[in-house]
PDB file of C-alpha atoms and ligand atoms in Angstrom:
ATOM      1  CA  MET O   1      -0.554  -0.185  -0.001  1.00  0.00           C
ATOM      2  CA  LEU O   2       1.293   3.641  -0.652  1.00  0.00           C
ATOM      3  CA  SER O   3       1.181   5.773   2.179  1.00  0.00           C
ATOM      4  CA  LYS O   4      -1.416   8.360   1.978  1.00  0.00           C
ATOM      5  CA  LYS O   5       1.916  11.015   1.404  1.00  0.00           C
ATOM      6  CA  LEU O   6       3.294   9.714  -1.511  1.00  0.00           C
ATOM      7  CA  GLU O   7      -0.161   8.885  -2.921  1.00  0.00           C
ATOM      8  CA  GLU O   8      -0.673  12.749  -3.334  1.00  0.00           C
ATOM      9  CA  ALA O   9       2.661  13.354  -4.629  1.00  0.00           C
ATOM     10  CA  LEU O  10       2.218  10.971  -7.464  1.00  0.00           C
ATOM     11  CA  ASN O  11      -1.608  11.914  -8.100  1.00  0.00           C
ATOM     12  CA  GLU O  12       0.316  15.804  -8.356  1.00  0.00           C
ATOM     13  CA  GLN O  13       2.891  14.438 -10.248  1.00  0.00           C
ATOM     14  CA  ILE O  14       0.341  12.547 -12.880  1.00  0.00           C
ATOM     15  CA  LYS O  15      -1.047  16.726 -13.181  1.00  0.00           C
ATOM     16  CA  ASN O  16       2.648  17.780 -14.206  1.00  0.00           C
ATOM     17  CA  GLU O  17       3.627  15.512 -17.016  1.00  0.00           C
ATOM     18  CA  ASN O  18      -0.084  15.885 -18.099  1.00  0.00           C
ATOM     19  CA  TYR O  19       0.588  19.953 -18.487  1.00  0.00           C
ATOM     20  CA  SER O  20       3.922  18.929 -20.045  1.00  0.00           C
ATOM     21  CA  ALA O  21       1.690  16.755 -22.939  1.00  0.00           C
ATOM     22  CA  TYR O  22      -0.286  20.343 -23.154  1.00  0.00           C
ATOM     23  CA  MET O  23       1.890  22.803 -22.883  1.00  0.00           C
ATOM     24  CA  TYR O  24       4.120  20.373 -25.691  1.00  0.00           C
ATOM     25  CA  LEU O  25       0.639  20.436 -27.640  1.00  0.00           C
ATOM     26  CA  ALA O  26       0.155  24.033 -27.112  1.00  0.00           C
ATOM     27  CA  MET O  27       3.895  24.242 -28.705  1.00  0.00           C
ATOM     28  CA  ALA O  28       2.738  22.359 -31.703  1.00  0.00           C
ATOM     29  CA  ALA O  29       0.076  24.854 -32.468  1.00  0.00           C
ATOM     30  CA  GLN O  30       1.569  27.550 -32.867  1.00  0.00           C
ATOM     31  CA  CYS O  31       4.343  26.261 -34.992  1.00  0.00           C
ATOM     32  CA  GLU O  32       1.403  24.549 -37.424  1.00  0.00           C
ATOM     33  CA  ALA O  33      -0.111  28.603 -37.666  1.00  0.00           C
ATOM     34  CA  ALA O  34       3.177  29.124 -38.872  1.00  0.00           C
ATOM     35  CA  ASN O  35       3.641  26.199 -41.187  1.00  0.00           C
ATOM     36  CA  MET O  36       6.321  24.657 -39.104  1.00  0.00           C
ATOM     37  CA  LYS O  37       5.544  20.821 -40.415  1.00  0.00           C
ATOM     38  CA  GLY O  38       8.585  19.389 -38.566  1.00  0.00           C
ATOM     39  CA  PHE O  39       8.955  21.063 -35.172  1.00  0.00           C
ATOM     40  CA  ALA O  40       4.914  21.098 -34.485  1.00  0.00           C
ATOM     41  CA  HIS O  41       5.554  17.123 -35.743  1.00  0.00           C
ATOM     42  CA  TRP O  42       8.079  16.795 -32.888  1.00  0.00           C
ATOM     43  CA  LEU O  43       6.239  18.124 -30.119  1.00  0.00           C
ATOM     44  CA  LYS O  44       3.299  16.884 -30.560  1.00  0.00           C
ATOM     45  CA  ALA O  45       5.669  13.445 -30.285  1.00  0.00           C
ATOM     46  CA  GLN O  46       6.483  14.672 -27.738  1.00  0.00           C
ATOM     47  CA  ALA O  47       3.205  15.384 -25.899  1.00  0.00           C
ATOM     48  CA  GLN O  48       2.110  11.846 -26.283  1.00  0.00           C
ATOM     49  CA  GLU O  49       5.523  11.054 -24.491  1.00  0.00           C
ATOM     50  CA  GLU O  50       4.287  12.902 -22.025  1.00  0.00           C
ATOM     51  CA  PHE O  51       0.787  11.564 -21.586  1.00  0.00           C
ATOM     52  CA  SER O  52       2.672   8.570 -21.221  1.00  0.00           C
ATOM     53  CA  HIS O  53       4.754   8.889 -18.748  1.00  0.00           C
ATOM     54  CA  ALA O  54       1.513  10.074 -16.803  1.00  0.00           C
ATOM     55  CA  MET O  55      -0.042   6.965 -17.839  1.00  0.00           C
ATOM     56  CA  ARG O  56       3.215   5.013 -15.807  1.00  0.00           C
ATOM     57  CA  ILE O  57       2.329   6.639 -12.793  1.00  0.00           C
ATOM     58  CA  TYR O  58      -1.505   6.052 -13.232  1.00  0.00           C
ATOM     59  CA  ASP O  59      -0.734   2.522 -13.771  1.00  0.00           C
ATOM     60  CA  TYR O  60       1.359   1.962 -10.689  1.00  0.00           C
ATOM     61  CA  VAL O  61      -0.845   4.404  -8.353  1.00  0.00           C
ATOM     62  CA  ASN O  62      -3.291   1.828  -8.926  1.00  0.00           C
ATOM     63  CA  GLU O  63      -0.957  -1.043  -9.279  1.00  0.00           C
ATOM     64  CA  ARG O  64      -0.161  -0.752  -5.459  1.00  0.00           C
ATOM     65  CA  GLY O  65      -3.839  -0.221  -3.934  1.00  0.00           C
ATOM     66  CA  GLY O  66      -3.900   3.457  -4.392  1.00  0.00           C
ATOM     67  CA  ARG O  67      -7.151   5.520  -5.835  1.00  0.00           C
ATOM     68  CA  VAL O  68      -6.035   7.770  -8.898  1.00  0.00           C
ATOM     69  CA  ARG O  69      -7.253  11.400  -8.557  1.00  0.00           C
ATOM     70  CA  LEU O  70      -7.304  13.851 -11.858  1.00  0.00           C
ATOM     71  CA  LEU O  71      -6.029  17.350 -10.432  1.00  0.00           C
ATOM     72  CA  ALA O  72      -7.068  20.155 -12.603  1.00  0.00           C
ATOM     73  CA  ILE O  73      -3.905  21.259 -15.639  1.00  0.00           C
ATOM     74  CA  ASP O  74      -3.558  24.698 -16.015  1.00  0.00           C
ATOM     75  CA  GLU O  75      -3.931  26.293 -19.240  1.00  0.00           C
ATOM     76  CA  PRO O  76      -0.218  26.899 -20.562  1.00  0.00           C
ATOM     77  CA  PRO O  77       0.785  30.119 -22.429  1.00  0.00           C
ATOM     78  CA  PHE O  78      -0.377  30.666 -25.642  1.00  0.00           C
ATOM     79  CA  GLU O  79       3.106  32.269 -27.282  1.00  0.00           C
ATOM     80  CA  TYR O  80       6.197  30.878 -27.358  1.00  0.00           C
ATOM     81  CA  GLY O  81       8.232  33.313 -29.445  1.00  0.00           C
ATOM     82  CA  THR O  82      11.183  32.638 -31.908  1.00  0.00           C
ATOM     83  CA  PRO O  83      11.974  28.693 -32.054  1.00  0.00           C
ATOM     84  CA  LEU O  84      14.718  29.262 -30.234  1.00  0.00           C
ATOM     85  CA  GLN O  85      12.781  31.040 -27.348  1.00  0.00           C
ATOM     86  CA  MET O  86      10.173  28.422 -27.457  1.00  0.00           C
ATOM     87  CA  PHE O  87      12.907  25.258 -26.922  1.00  0.00           C
ATOM     88  CA  GLU O  88      14.779  27.292 -24.774  1.00  0.00           C
ATOM     89  CA  MET O  89      11.715  26.735 -22.544  1.00  0.00           C
ATOM     90  CA  VAL O  90      11.288  23.142 -23.372  1.00  0.00           C
ATOM     91  CA  TYR O  91      14.833  22.615 -22.055  1.00  0.00           C
ATOM     92  CA  GLU O  92      14.332  24.673 -18.777  1.00  0.00           C
ATOM     93  CA  HIS O  93      10.669  23.052 -18.242  1.00  0.00           C
ATOM     94  CA  GLU O  94      12.090  19.904 -18.841  1.00  0.00           C
ATOM     95  CA  GLN O  95      14.855  20.750 -15.533  1.00  0.00           C
ATOM     96  CA  LYS O  96      12.361  21.931 -12.981  1.00  0.00           C
ATOM     97  CA  VAL O  97      10.322  17.982 -14.360  1.00  0.00           C
ATOM     98  CA  THR O  98      14.159  16.561 -12.997  1.00  0.00           C
ATOM     99  CA  GLY O  99      13.598  18.681  -9.931  1.00  0.00           C
ATOM    100  CA  LEU O 100      10.357  17.307  -9.353  1.00  0.00           C
ATOM    101  CA  ILE O 101      11.134  13.699  -9.773  1.00  0.00           C
ATOM    102  CA  ASN O 102      14.543  13.906  -8.162  1.00  0.00           C
ATOM    103  CA  ALA O 103      11.734  15.436  -4.603  1.00  0.00           C
ATOM    104  CA  LEU O 104       9.681  12.034  -5.352  1.00  0.00           C
ATOM    105  CA  CYS O 105      12.315   9.911  -4.796  1.00  0.00           C
ATOM    106  CA  ASP O 106      13.426  11.619  -1.773  1.00  0.00           C
ATOM    107  CA  LEU O 107      10.314  11.550  -0.258  1.00  0.00           C
ATOM    108  CA  ALA O 108      10.263   8.166  -1.497  1.00  0.00           C
ATOM    109  CA  ARG O 109      13.125   7.124  -0.127  1.00  0.00           C
ATOM    110  CA  SER O 110      11.789   9.007   3.494  1.00  0.00           C
ATOM    111  CA  GLU O 111       8.668   7.282   3.355  1.00  0.00           C
ATOM    112  CA  ASN O 112      11.069   3.811   2.867  1.00  0.00           C
ATOM    113  CA  ASP O 113       8.828   2.249   0.113  1.00  0.00           C
ATOM    114  CA  TYR O 114      11.292   0.342  -2.259  1.00  0.00           C
ATOM    115  CA  PRO O 115       8.974  -0.214  -4.831  1.00  0.00           C
ATOM    116  CA  THR O 116       8.555   3.479  -5.841  1.00  0.00           C
ATOM    117  CA  GLN O 117      12.686   4.139  -5.788  1.00  0.00           C
ATOM    118  CA  THR O 118      12.456   1.657  -8.267  1.00  0.00           C
ATOM    119  CA  HIS O 119       9.661   2.971 -10.336  1.00  0.00           C
ATOM    120  CA  LEU O 120      10.908   5.875  -9.966  1.00  0.00           C
ATOM    121  CA  ASN O 121      14.372   4.940 -11.572  1.00  0.00           C
ATOM    122  CA  TRP O 122      13.267   4.597 -14.672  1.00  0.00           C
ATOM    123  CA  PHE O 123      12.028   8.477 -14.683  1.00  0.00           C
ATOM    124  CA  VAL O 124      15.340   9.646 -13.486  1.00  0.00           C
ATOM    125  CA  ASP O 125      16.922   7.441 -16.414  1.00  0.00           C
ATOM    126  CA  GLU O 126      14.540   9.210 -18.602  1.00  0.00           C
ATOM    127  CA  GLN O 127      14.962  13.181 -17.691  1.00  0.00           C
ATOM    128  CA  VAL O 128      18.653  13.134 -18.488  1.00  0.00           C
ATOM    129  CA  GLU O 129      17.636  12.049 -22.122  1.00  0.00           C
ATOM    130  CA  GLU O 130      14.936  14.261 -21.769  1.00  0.00           C
ATOM    131  CA  GLU O 131      17.186  16.845 -21.512  1.00  0.00           C
ATOM    132  CA  ALA O 132      19.630  15.890 -23.710  1.00  0.00           C
ATOM    133  CA  SER O 133      17.813  16.358 -26.921  1.00  0.00           C
ATOM    134  CA  ALA O 134      16.268  19.364 -25.289  1.00  0.00           C
ATOM    135  CA  SER O 135      19.723  20.910 -25.058  1.00  0.00           C
ATOM    136  CA  GLU O 136      21.223  19.738 -28.247  1.00  0.00           C
ATOM    137  CA  ILE O 137      17.421  21.464 -30.364  1.00  0.00           C
ATOM    138  CA  VAL O 138      18.511  24.616 -28.420  1.00  0.00           C
ATOM    139  CA  GLU O 139      22.184  24.906 -29.104  1.00  0.00           C
ATOM    140  CA  THR O 140      21.358  23.767 -32.680  1.00  0.00           C
ATOM    141  CA  LEU O 141      19.084  26.490 -33.118  1.00  0.00           C
ATOM    142  CA  LYS O 142      21.341  28.932 -31.563  1.00  0.00           C
ATOM    143  CA  MET O 143      23.964  27.939 -34.777  1.00  0.00           C
ATOM    144  CA  ILE O 144      20.908  29.147 -37.371  1.00  0.00           C
ATOM    145  CA  GLY O 145      20.446  31.702 -36.430  1.00  0.00           C
ATOM    146  CA  ASP O 146      19.035  33.891 -38.212  1.00  0.00           C
ATOM    147  CA  LYS O 147      19.327  31.721 -41.745  1.00  0.00           C
ATOM    148  CA  GLY O 148      15.932  30.902 -42.438  1.00  0.00           C
ATOM    149  CA  HIS O 149      17.219  27.702 -45.299  1.00  0.00           C
ATOM    150  CA  ALA O 150      18.676  26.164 -42.030  1.00  0.00           C
ATOM    151  CA  LEU O 151      15.798  26.388 -39.846  1.00  0.00           C
ATOM    152  CA  VAL O 152      13.940  24.449 -42.788  1.00  0.00           C
ATOM    153  CA  MET O 153      16.387  21.823 -43.063  1.00  0.00           C
ATOM    154  CA  LEU O 154      16.050  21.377 -39.205  1.00  0.00           C
ATOM    155  CA  ASP O 155      12.732  21.465 -39.718  1.00  0.00           C
ATOM    156  CA  ARG O 156      12.605  18.306 -41.626  1.00  0.00           C
ATOM    157  CA  GLU O 157      14.565  16.459 -39.306  1.00  0.00           C
ATOM    158  CA  LEU O 158      12.453  17.450 -36.162  1.00  0.00           C
ATOM    159  CA  GLY O 159       9.896  15.718 -39.052  1.00  0.00           C
ATOM    160  CA  LYS O 160      11.690  12.491 -39.154  1.00  0.00           C
ATOM    161  CA  ARG O 161      11.111  11.881 -34.917  1.00  0.00           C
ATOM    162  CA  GLY O 162      10.145   8.212 -34.857  1.00  0.00           C
ATOM    163  CA  GLN O 163      10.234   6.828 -38.168  1.00  0.00           C
TER     164      GLN O 163
HETATM  165 MG1   MG V   1       7.751  13.488 -18.705  1.00  0.00          MG
END
């Protein structure tokens, strides 16, 4: 059985993962409107991945005999500026999520809940990947600067995600 404290914290993280999905989908919507189809594709895939993270925790809470509570998801921003500003925000957001996962690990450890610690290890590894891929796109966008043709190339590259 999960402790009440851990159950609440995991429900909070289900909401956080869904907020990430919602924010990446809002970013994708801006890219669709700007005809940046590759960026939109990458961000929609990212949104789906975040929803799958929420579901991983959802399934885990149920497996441990806890009760899932779906908390309200905030409205994400509507405008994200330039592609560079947008991906700087993705990178910052993923660093924030890493902090949230670390705090959950601390809580699971202080509650002596070993299965939850093991479950969270997957998320610890996942965050390393998330930060690395966001940071790589930020660095590429910095190199691109205002070279429109290079941005078109990156758009094509991002459009290949999952293929
Ligand atoms: Mg996530």
